[in-house]
Short mmCIF file of C-alpha atoms in Angstrom, two decimals:
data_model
loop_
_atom_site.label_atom_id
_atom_site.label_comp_id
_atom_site.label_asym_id
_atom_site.label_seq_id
_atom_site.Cartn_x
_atom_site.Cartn_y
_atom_site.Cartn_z
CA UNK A 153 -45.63 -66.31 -126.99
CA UNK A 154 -43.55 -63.42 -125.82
CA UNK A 155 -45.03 -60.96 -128.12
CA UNK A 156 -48.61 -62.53 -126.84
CA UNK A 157 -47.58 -61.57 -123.57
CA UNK A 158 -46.19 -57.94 -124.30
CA UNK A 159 -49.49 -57.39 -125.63
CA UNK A 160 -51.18 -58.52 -122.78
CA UNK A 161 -49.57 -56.76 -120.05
CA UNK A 162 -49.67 -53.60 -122.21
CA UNK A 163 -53.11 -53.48 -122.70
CA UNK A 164 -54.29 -53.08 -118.69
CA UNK A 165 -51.71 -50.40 -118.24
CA UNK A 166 -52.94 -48.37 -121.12
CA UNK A 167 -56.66 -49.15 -119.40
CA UNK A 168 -54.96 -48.02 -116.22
CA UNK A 169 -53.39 -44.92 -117.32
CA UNK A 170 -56.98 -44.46 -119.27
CA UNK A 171 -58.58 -44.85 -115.97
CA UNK A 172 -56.81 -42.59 -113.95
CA UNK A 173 -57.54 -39.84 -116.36
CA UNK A 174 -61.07 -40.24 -116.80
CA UNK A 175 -60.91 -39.62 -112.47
CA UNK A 176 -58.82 -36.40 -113.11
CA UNK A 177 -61.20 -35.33 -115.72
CA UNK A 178 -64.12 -35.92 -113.69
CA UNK A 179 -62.34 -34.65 -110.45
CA UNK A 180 -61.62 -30.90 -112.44
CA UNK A 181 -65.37 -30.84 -113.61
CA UNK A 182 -66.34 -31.58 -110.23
CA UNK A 183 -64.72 -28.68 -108.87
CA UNK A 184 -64.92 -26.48 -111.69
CA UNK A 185 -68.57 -27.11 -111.06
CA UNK A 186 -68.85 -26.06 -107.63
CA UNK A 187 -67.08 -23.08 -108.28
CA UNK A 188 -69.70 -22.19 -111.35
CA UNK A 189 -72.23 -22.64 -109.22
CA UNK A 190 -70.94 -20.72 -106.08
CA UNK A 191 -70.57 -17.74 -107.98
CA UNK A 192 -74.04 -17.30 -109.11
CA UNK A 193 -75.40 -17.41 -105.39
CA UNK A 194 -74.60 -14.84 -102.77
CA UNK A 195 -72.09 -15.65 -100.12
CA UNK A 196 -73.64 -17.05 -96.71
CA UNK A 197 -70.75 -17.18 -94.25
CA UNK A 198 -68.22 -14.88 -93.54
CA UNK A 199 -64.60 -16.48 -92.49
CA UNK A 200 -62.24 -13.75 -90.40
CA UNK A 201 -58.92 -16.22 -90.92
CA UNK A 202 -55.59 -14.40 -89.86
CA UNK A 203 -57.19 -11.01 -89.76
CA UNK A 204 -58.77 -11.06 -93.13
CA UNK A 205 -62.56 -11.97 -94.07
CA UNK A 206 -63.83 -13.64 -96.41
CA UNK A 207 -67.06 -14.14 -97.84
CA UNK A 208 -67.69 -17.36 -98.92
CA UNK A 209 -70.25 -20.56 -99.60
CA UNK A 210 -70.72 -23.08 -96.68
CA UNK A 211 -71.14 -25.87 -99.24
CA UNK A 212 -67.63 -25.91 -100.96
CA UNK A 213 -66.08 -25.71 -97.21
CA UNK A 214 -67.48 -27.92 -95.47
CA UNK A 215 -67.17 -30.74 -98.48
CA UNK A 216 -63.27 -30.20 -97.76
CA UNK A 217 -62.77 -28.91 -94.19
CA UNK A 218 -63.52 -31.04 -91.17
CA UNK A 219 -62.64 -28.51 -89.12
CA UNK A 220 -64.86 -26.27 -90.30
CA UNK A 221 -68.44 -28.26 -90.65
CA UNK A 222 -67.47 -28.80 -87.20
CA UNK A 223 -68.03 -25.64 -86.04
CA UNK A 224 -71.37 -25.61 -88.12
CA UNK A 225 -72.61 -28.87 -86.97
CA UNK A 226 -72.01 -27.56 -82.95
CA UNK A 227 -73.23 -24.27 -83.94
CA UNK A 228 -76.73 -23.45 -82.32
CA UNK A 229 -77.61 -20.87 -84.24
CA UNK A 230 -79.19 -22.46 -87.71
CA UNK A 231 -78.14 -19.26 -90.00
CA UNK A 232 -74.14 -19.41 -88.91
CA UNK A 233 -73.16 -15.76 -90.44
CA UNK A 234 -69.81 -16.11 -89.50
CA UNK A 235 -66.60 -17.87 -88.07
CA UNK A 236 -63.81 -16.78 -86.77
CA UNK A 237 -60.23 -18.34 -87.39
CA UNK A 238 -57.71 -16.40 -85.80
CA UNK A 239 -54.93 -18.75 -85.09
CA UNK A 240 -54.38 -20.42 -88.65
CA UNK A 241 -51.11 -21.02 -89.85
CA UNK A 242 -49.63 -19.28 -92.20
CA UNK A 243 -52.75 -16.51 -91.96
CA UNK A 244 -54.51 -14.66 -94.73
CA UNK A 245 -52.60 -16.56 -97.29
CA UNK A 246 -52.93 -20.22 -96.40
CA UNK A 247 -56.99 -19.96 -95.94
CA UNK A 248 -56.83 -18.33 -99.36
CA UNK A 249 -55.32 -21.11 -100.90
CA UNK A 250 -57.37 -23.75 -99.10
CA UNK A 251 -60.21 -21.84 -99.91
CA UNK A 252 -59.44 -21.89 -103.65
CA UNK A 253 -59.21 -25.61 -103.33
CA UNK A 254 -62.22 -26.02 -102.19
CA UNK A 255 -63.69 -23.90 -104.96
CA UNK A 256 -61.42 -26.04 -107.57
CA UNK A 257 -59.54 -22.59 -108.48
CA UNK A 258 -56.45 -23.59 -109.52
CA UNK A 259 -53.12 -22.20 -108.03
CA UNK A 260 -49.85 -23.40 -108.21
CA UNK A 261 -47.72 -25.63 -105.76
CA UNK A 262 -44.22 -24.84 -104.70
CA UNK A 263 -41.21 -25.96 -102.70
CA UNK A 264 -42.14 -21.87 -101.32
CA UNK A 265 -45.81 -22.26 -100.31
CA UNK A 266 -45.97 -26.42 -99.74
CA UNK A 267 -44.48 -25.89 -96.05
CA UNK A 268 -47.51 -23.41 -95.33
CA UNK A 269 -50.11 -25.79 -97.63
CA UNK A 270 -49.43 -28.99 -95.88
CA UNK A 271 -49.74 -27.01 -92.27
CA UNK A 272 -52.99 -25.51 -92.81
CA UNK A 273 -54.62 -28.68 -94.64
CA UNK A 274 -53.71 -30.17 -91.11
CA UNK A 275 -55.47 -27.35 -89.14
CA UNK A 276 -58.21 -27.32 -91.39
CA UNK A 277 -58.42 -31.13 -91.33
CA UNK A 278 -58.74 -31.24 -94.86
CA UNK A 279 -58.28 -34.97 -94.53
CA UNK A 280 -59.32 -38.15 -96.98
CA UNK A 281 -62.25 -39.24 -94.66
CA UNK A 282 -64.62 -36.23 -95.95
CA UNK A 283 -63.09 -36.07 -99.73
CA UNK A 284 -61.17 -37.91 -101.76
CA UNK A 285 -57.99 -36.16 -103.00
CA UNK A 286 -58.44 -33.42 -100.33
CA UNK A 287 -55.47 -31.22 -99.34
CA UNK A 288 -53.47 -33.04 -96.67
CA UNK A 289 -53.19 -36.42 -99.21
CA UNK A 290 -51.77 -34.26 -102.64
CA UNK A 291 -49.56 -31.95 -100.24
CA UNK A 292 -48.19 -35.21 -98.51
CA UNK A 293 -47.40 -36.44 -102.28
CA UNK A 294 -45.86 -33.65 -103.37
CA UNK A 295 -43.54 -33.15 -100.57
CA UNK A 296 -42.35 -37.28 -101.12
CA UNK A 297 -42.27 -37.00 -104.98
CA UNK A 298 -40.80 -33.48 -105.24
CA UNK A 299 -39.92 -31.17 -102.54
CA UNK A 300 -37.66 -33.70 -100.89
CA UNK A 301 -35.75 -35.06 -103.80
CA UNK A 302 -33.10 -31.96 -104.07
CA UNK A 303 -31.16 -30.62 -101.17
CA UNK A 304 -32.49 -26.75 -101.97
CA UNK A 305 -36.17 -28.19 -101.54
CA UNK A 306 -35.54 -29.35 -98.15
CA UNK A 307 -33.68 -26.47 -97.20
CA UNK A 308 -36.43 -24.29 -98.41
CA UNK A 309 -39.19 -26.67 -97.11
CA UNK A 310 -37.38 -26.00 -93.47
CA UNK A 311 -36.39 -22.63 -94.25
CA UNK A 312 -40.63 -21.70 -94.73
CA UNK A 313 -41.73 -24.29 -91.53
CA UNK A 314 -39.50 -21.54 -88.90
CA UNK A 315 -42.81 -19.56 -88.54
CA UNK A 316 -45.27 -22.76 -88.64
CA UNK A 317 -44.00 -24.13 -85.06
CA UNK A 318 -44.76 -26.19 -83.60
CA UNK A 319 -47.75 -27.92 -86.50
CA UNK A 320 -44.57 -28.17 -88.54
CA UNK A 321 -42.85 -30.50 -85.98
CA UNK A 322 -46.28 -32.24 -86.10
CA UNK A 323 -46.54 -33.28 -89.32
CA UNK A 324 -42.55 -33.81 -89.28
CA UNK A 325 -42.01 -31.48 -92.32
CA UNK A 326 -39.14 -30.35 -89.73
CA UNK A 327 -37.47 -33.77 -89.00
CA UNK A 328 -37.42 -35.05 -92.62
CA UNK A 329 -36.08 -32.12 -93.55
CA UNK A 330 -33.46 -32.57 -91.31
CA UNK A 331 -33.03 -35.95 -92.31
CA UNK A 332 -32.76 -35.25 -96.09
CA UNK A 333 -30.62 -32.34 -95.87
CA UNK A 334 -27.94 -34.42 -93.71
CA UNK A 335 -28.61 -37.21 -95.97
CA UNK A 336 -27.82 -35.45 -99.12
CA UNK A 337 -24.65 -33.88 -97.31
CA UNK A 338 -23.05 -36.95 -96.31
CA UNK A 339 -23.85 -38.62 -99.89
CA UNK A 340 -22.22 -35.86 -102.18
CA UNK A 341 -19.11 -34.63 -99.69
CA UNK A 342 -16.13 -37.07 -99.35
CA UNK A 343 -15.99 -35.61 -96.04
CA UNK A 344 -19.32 -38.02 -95.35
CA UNK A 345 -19.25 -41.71 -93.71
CA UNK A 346 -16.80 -44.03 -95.84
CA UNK A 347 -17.69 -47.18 -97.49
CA UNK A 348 -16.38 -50.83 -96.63
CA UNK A 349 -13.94 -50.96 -99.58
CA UNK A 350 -12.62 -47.47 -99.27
CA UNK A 351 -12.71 -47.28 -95.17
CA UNK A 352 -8.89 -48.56 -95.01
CA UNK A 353 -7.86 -45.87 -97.47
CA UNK A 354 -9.66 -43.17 -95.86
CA UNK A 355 -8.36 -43.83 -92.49
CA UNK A 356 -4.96 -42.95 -93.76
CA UNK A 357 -5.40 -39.69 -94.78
CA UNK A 358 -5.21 -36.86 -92.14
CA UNK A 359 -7.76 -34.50 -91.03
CA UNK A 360 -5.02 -31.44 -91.78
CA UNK A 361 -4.23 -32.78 -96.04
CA UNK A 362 -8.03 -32.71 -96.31
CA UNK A 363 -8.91 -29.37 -94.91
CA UNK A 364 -7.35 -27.60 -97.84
CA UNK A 365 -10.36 -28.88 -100.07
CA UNK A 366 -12.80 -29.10 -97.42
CA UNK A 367 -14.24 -25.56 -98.32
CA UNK A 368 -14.19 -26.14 -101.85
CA UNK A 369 -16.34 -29.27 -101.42
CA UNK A 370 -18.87 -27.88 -99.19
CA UNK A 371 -19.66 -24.60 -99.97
CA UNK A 372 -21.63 -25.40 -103.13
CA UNK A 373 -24.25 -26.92 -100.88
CA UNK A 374 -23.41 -25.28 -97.46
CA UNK A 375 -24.06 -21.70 -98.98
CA UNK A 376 -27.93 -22.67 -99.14
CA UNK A 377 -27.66 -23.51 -95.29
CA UNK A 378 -26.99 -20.28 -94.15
CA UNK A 379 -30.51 -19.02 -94.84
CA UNK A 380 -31.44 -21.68 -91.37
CA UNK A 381 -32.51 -20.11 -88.23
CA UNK A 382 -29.30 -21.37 -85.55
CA UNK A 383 -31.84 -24.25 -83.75
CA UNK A 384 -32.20 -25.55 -87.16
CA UNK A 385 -28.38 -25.40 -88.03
CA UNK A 386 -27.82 -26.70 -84.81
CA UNK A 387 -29.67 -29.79 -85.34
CA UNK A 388 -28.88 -30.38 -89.33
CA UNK A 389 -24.79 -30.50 -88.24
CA UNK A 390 -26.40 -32.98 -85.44
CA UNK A 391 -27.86 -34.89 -88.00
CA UNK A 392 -24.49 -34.95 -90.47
CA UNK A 393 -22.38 -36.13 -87.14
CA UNK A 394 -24.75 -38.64 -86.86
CA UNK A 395 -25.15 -40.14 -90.27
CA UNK A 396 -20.20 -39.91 -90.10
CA UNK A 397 -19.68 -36.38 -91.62
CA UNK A 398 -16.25 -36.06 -90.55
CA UNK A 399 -15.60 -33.15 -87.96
CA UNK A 400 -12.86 -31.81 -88.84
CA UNK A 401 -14.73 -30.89 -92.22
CA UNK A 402 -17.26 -28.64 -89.90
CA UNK A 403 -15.05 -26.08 -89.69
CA UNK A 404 -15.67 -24.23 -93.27
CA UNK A 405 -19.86 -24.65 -92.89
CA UNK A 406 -19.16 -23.17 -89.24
CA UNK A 407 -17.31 -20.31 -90.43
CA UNK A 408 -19.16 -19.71 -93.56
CA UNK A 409 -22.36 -19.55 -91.73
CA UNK A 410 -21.12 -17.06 -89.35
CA UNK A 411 -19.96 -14.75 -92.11
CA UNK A 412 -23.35 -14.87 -93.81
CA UNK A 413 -25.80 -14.98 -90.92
CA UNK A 414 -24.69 -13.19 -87.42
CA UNK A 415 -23.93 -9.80 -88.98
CA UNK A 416 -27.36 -7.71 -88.74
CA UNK A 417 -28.21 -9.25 -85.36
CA UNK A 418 -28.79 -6.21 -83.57
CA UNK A 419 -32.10 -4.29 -83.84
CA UNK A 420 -32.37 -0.46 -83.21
CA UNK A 421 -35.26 0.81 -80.55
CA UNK A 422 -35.15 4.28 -79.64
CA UNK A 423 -31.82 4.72 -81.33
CA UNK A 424 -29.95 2.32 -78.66
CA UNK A 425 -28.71 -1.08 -79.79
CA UNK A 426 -30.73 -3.86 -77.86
CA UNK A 427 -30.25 -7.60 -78.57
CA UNK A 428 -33.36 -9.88 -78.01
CA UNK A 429 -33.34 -12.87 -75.52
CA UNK A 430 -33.30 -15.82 -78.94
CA UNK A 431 -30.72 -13.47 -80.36
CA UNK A 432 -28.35 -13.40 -77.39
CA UNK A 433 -29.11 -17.02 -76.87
CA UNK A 434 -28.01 -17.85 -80.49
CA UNK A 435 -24.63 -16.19 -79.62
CA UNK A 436 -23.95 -18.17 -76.85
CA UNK A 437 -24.67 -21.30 -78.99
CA UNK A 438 -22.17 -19.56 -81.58
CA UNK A 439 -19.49 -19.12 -78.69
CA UNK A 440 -19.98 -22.75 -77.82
CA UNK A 441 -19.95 -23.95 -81.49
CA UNK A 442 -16.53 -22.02 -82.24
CA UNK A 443 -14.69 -23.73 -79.47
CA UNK A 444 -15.45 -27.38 -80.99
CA UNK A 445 -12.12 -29.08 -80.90
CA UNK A 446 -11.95 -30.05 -84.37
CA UNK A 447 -11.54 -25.96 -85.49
CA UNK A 448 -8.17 -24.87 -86.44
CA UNK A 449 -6.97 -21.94 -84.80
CA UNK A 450 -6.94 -20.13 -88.19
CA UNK A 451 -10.79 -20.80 -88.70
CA UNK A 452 -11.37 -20.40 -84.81
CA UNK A 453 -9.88 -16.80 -85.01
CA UNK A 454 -11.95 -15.61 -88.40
CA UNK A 455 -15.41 -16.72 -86.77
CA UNK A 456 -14.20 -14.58 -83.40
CA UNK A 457 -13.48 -11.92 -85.94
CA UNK A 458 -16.71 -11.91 -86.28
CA UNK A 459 -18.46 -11.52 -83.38
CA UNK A 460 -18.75 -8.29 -81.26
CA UNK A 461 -18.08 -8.95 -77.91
CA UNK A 462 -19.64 -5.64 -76.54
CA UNK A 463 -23.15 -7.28 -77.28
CA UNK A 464 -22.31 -10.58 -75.41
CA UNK A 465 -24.12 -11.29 -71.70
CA UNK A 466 -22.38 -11.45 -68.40
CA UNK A 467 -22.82 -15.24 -68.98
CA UNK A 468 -21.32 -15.02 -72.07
CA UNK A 469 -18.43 -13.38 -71.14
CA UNK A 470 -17.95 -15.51 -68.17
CA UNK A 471 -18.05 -18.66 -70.77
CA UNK A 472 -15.64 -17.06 -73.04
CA UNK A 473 -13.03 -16.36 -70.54
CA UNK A 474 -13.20 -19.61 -68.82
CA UNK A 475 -12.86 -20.78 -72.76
CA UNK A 476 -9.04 -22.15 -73.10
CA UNK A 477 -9.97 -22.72 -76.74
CA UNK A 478 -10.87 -19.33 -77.37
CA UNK A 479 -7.83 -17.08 -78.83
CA UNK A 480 -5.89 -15.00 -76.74
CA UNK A 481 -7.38 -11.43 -78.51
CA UNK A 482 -11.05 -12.65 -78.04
CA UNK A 483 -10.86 -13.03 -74.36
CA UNK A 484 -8.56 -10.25 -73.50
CA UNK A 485 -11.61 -8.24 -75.66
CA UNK A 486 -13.88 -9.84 -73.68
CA UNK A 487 -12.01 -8.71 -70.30
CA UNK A 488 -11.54 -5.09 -71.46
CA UNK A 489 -15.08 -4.43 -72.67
CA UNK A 490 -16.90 -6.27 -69.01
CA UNK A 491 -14.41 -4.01 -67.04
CA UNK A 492 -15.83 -0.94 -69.04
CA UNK A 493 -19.44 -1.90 -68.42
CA UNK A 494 -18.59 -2.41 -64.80
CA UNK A 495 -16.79 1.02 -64.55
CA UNK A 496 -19.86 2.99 -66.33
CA UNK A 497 -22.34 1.75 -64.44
CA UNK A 498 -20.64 3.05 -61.24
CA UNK A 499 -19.35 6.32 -63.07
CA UNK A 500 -23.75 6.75 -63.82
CA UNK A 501 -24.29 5.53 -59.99
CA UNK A 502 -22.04 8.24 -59.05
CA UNK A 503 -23.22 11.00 -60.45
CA UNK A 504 -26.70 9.85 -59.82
CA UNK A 505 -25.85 10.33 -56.16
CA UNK A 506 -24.46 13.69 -56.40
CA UNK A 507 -27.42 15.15 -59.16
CA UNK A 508 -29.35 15.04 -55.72
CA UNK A 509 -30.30 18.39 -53.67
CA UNK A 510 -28.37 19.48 -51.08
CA UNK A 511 -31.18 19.08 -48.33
CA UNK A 512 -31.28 16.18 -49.74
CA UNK A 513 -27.97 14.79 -49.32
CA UNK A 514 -28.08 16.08 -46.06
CA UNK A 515 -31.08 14.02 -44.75
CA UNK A 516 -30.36 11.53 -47.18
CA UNK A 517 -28.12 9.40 -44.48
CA UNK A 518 -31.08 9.46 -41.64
CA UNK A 519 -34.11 8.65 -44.49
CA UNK A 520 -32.10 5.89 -46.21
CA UNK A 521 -28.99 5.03 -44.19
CA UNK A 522 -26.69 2.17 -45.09
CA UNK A 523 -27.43 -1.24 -43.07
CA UNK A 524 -24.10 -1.61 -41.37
CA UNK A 525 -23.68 2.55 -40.45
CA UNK A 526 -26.76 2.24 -39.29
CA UNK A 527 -26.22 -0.95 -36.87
CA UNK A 528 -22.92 0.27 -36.07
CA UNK A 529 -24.42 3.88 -34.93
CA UNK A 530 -27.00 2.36 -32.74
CA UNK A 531 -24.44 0.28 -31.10
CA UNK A 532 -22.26 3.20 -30.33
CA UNK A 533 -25.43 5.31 -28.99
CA UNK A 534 -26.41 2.09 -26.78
CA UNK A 535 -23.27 2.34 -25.36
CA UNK A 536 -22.89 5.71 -24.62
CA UNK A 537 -26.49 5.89 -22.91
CA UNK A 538 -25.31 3.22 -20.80
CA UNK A 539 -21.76 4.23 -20.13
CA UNK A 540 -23.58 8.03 -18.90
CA UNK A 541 -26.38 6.16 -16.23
CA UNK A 542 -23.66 3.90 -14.34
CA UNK A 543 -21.53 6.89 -14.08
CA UNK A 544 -24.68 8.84 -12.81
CA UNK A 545 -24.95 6.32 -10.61
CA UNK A 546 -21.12 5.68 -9.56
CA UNK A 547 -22.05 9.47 -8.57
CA UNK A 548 -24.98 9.46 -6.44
CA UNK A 549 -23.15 6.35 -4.38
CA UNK A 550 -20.04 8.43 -3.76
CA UNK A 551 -21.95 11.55 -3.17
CA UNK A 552 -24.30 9.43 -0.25
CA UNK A 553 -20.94 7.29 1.25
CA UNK A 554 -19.20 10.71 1.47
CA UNK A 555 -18.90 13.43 4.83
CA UNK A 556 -21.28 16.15 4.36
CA UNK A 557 -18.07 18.25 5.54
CA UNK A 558 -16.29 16.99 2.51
CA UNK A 559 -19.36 18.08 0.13
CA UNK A 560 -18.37 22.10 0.76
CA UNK A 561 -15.74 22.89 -1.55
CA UNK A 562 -15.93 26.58 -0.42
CA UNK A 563 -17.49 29.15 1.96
CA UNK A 564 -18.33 31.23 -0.95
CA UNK A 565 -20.17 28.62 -2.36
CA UNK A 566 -23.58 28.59 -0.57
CA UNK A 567 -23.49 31.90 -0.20
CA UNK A 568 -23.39 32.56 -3.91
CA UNK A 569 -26.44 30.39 -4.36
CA UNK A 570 -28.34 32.04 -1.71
CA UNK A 571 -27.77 35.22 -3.27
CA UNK A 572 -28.73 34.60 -6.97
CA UNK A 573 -31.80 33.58 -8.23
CA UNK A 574 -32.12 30.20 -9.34
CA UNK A 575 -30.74 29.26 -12.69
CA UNK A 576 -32.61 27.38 -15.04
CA UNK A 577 -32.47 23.71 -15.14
CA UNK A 578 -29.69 22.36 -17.10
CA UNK A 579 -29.40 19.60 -19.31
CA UNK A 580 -27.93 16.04 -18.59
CA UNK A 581 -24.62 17.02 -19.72
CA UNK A 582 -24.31 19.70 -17.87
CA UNK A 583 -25.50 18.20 -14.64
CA UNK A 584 -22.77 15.10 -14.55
CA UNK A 585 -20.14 18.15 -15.45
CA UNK A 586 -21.61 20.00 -12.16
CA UNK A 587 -21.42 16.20 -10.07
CA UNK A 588 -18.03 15.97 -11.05
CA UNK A 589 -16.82 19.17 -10.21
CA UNK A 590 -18.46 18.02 -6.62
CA UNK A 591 -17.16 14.76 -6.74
CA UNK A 592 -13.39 16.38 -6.96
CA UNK A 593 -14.04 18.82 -4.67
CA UNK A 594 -15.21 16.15 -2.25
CA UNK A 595 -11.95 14.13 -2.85
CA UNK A 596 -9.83 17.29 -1.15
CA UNK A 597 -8.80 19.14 -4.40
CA UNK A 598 -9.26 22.46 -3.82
CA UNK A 599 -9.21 25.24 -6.44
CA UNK A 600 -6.39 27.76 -6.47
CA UNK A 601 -8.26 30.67 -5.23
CA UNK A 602 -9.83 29.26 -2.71
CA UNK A 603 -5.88 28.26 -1.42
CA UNK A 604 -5.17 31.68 -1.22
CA UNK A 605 -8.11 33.12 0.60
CA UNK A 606 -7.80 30.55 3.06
CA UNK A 607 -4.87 29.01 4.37
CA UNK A 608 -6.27 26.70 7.70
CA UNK A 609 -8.13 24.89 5.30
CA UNK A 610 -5.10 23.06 4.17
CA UNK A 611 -4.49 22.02 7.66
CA UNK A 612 -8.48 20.54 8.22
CA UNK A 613 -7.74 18.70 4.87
CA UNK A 614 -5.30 16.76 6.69
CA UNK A 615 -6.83 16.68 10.01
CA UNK A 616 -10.11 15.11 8.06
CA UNK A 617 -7.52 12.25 6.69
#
C-alpha cells in the first residue's frame, strides 16, 4: 500500500514538472517567433528612450508594454512614427533590455542589472494583465528566489537602486534591502539580538571584553557596506539597532566606513576645491555619527583623523565645537582653521578697499557713506545751522534794544566807509564775525588805538553808565 501510494503521488509531479516545460517550450517559440518575424519587416516606430533611438516593431511592444500601447491607443495620428521616452530609468540600457524581451532575445539576469530591470518593467508597465510571464512578474521572482538570499545581493541590489530614486522606493527594492542586509547582520554577528537561553549569559559580558573581536567579526561583511551612499548607511545601522545589534559593536563598521568612503569627497572646478551641498551634508551626518556615545575615544579619534576640518561649514564647525564628545585636537582644529577663514576674508575686504582710485576713495565717503557717520553728520550739521540763526537772532535783538550812541565804536569808522567804495557782500560767516565785533563795541570795549587817540571818550563811557 505504501509503495501504491509512492507511485501515485509520483506520477502527477512528473506530469507537473512535464507540464511546466511544455509552457517554457512553447513560451521560447513564442518569442523566438516574434523576433523571426520582426526581422523580416521594416521597423515602423522609432523609440528616443534616454537619449538613444531605436527602431523597432509596434507589435512586439505593445504585446508587453502597457505603457506604451497607451500612447498608441491616445495617439491621433493613425501612422505613430515615433515616441519619445525621455525620463526612463536606468536610460539607454534598461529600454534595451526590455526591448529584447519583448523580441524574446535572450540576455542575462544579474544581482548588477535586476535593480535597473525590475524599475523599468514598472515604468514600462510591463505587467501580467497584457502578458503572461511579462517583465515585472520574473524580475519580482528573481529578486525573492535569488538576489535577496546572500547579504552581497542585497547590498548590490541597493548599491544599483541609488540612481533609480525614487521608483526604487516604489517598488521597495530599497526597504527590503534594508531589511535583509540588517537581517543577515544581526543573524551571523554575536554582536546581534541574543536568544532566550543565552540572554543571561550575554548580559554578563561587558561591552569593553567584546570590542577586541568586534572588528574581526564584522568586517568580513561590513567591508561590502562601504560601497552605500551615507542615507543608505544611515538607515541600514537604523535597521541593525532596530532588529538588537549591540551599539557598542558600531564602532568598527563606523570607522571602517569612514576610512573607505569619505576620502575623495572633494571635486576640483576651476582648480579650487568646492564641496557640493549632499557632500557637505553627509559630513555633518559623519560629525554627528562619530560623537555616538557608544565610540571609544580610541575609535572616536581615528574617524576625526579622518576628516578635514578646513572643508567643514560654519554650521559644522559650530556643531563640532559645541561637541563635548569630540576630542580635544579636533575642535581646537576646528577653532584655528574658522579663525583663519574669518581673518582672510577681512585681509581680501581690505585690500579690496584700498585697490580703489584715489578720486575714488575720496568721494567714496559722500557716494556710499556708512549709516551711522552719516546720521551722526547730519545731526551735527542740524545743529550747527541752528546754533548760527538764534545767535543771528540773539544779535539783531541786542543790536535794536541798544543806544544808537553805543553802536559807534569810533569816529573813524563812518568816515572810512564813506570814503571807500563798497565792498562786496560777504558771506554768512563773515557777517556774524562783523555783528560781533559791533556787538562788543556796543558793550563799551574799545580798541586800543582808539584809547589813545581819544582820551574823553573814556569819561562818556562812564557818563553813558
Amino acid at each position: 500500500m505504501v509503495d501504491l501510494d509512492q507511485d501515485q503521488t509520483a506520477l502527477p509531479t512528473a506530469t507537473n514538472m512535464f507540464t511546466k516545460k511544455n509552457d517554457l517550450l512553447s513560451a521560447a517559440m513564442k518569442r523566438t517567433s516574434e523576433w523571426i518575424f520582426s526581422q523580416e519587416i521594416s521597423s515602423d516606430v522609432t523609440v528616443n528612450a534616454g537619449g538613444t533611438s531605436f527602431s523597432l516593431h509596434k507589435f512586439p511592444l505593445v504585446s508587453k508594454c502597457g505603457y506604451i500601447r497607451k500612447i498608441v491607443s491616445e495617439s491621433t495620428d493613425t501612422d505613430l512614427a515615433a515616441i519619445e521616452i525621455p525620463d526612463i530609468p536606468g536610460g539607454a540600457e534598461a529600454f534595451e533590455l526590455a526591448a529584447k524581451f519583448c523580441y524574446g532575445i535572450n540576455f542575462e539576469i544579474s544581482t548588477e542589472n535586476i535593480a535597473m530591470l525590475r524599475c523599468v518593467a514598472e515604468y514600462l508597465e510591463m505587467t501580467e494583465d497584457y502578458a503572461v510571464g511579462n517583465l515585472v512578474g520574473r524580475t519580482e521572482k528573481y529578486v525573492h528566489e535569488v538576489a535577496l538570499k546572500s547579504l552581497a545581493g542585497a547590498v548590490s541590489i541597493l548599491h544599483s537602486s541609488e540612481n533609480l530614486l525614487p521608483l526604487a522606493e516604489k517598488v521597495k527594492l530599497v526597504s527590503r534591502c534594508i531589511d535583509m542586509i540588517a537581517f543577515v547582520a544581526c543573524k551571523d554577528s554575536q554582536f546581534g539580538a541574543p536568544g532566550r537561553a543565552e540572554s543571561g549569559r550575554n548580559d554578563l559580558i561587558s561591552p569593553k571584553s567584546s570590542m577586541s573581536n568586534a572588528k574581526s567579526v564584522v568586517d568580513w561583511w561590513a567591508e561590502d557596506l562601504t560601497v552605500l551612499r551615507i542615507d543608505f548607511f544611515q538607515r541600514v545601522l537604523i535597521a541593525m539597532m532596530a532588529r538588537g545589534f549591540k551599539q557598542y559593536a558600531l564602532g568598527p563598521i563606523l570607522t571602517l566606513y569612514a576610512q573607505k568612503s569619505l576620502r575623495g569627497l572633494e571635486i576640483f572646478v576651476k582648480g579650487r576645491k568646492k564641496i557640493e551641498a549632499r557632500e557637505e551634508h553627509e559630513k555633518r551626518v559623519v560629525l554627528e555619527t562619530i560623537a555616538h556615545p557608544a565610540l571609544s575615544d580610541m575609535e572616536r579619534k581615528k574617524v576625526c583623523s579622518v576628516m578635514d576640518c578646513q572643508k567643514l561649514s560654519r554650521e559644522a564647525c559650530a556643531h563640532a565645537a559645541q561637541n563635548d564628545r569630540l576630542p580635544v585636537q579636533t575642535v581646537v582644529q576646528v577653532l584655528y582653521y574658522e579663525q583663519q577663514r574669518l581673518r582672510e576674508v577681512m585681509d581680501s575686504s581690505l585690500n579690496d578697499s584700498s585697490s580703489l582710485p584715489t578720486k575714488a576713495n575720496q568721494f567714496s565717503i559722500d557716494i556710499h557713506p556708512v549709516p551711522d557717520e552719516l546720521s551722526t553728520l547730519r545731526k551735527e550739521n542740524q545743529d550747527l545751522k541752528l546754533e548760527l540763526v538764534k545767535m543771528k537772532m540773539r544779535l539783531k535783538e541786542i543790536a535794536k534794544s541798544d543806544d544808537p550812541k553805543a553802536s559807534i565804536g569810533s569816529p573813524s569808522g563812518p568816515r572810512l566807509s564813506f570814503d571807500k567804495p563798497p565792498l562786496p557782500r560777504k558771506s554768512f560767516i563773515s557777517s556774524v564775525s562783523k555783528t560781533l565785533g559791533r556787538f562788543i563795541r556796543a558793550d563799551g570795549i574799545v580798541p586800543q588805538s582808539a584809547k589813545r587817540r581819544n582820551k574823553p571818550g573814556k569819561d562818556r563811557r562812564h557818563s553813558i553808565s
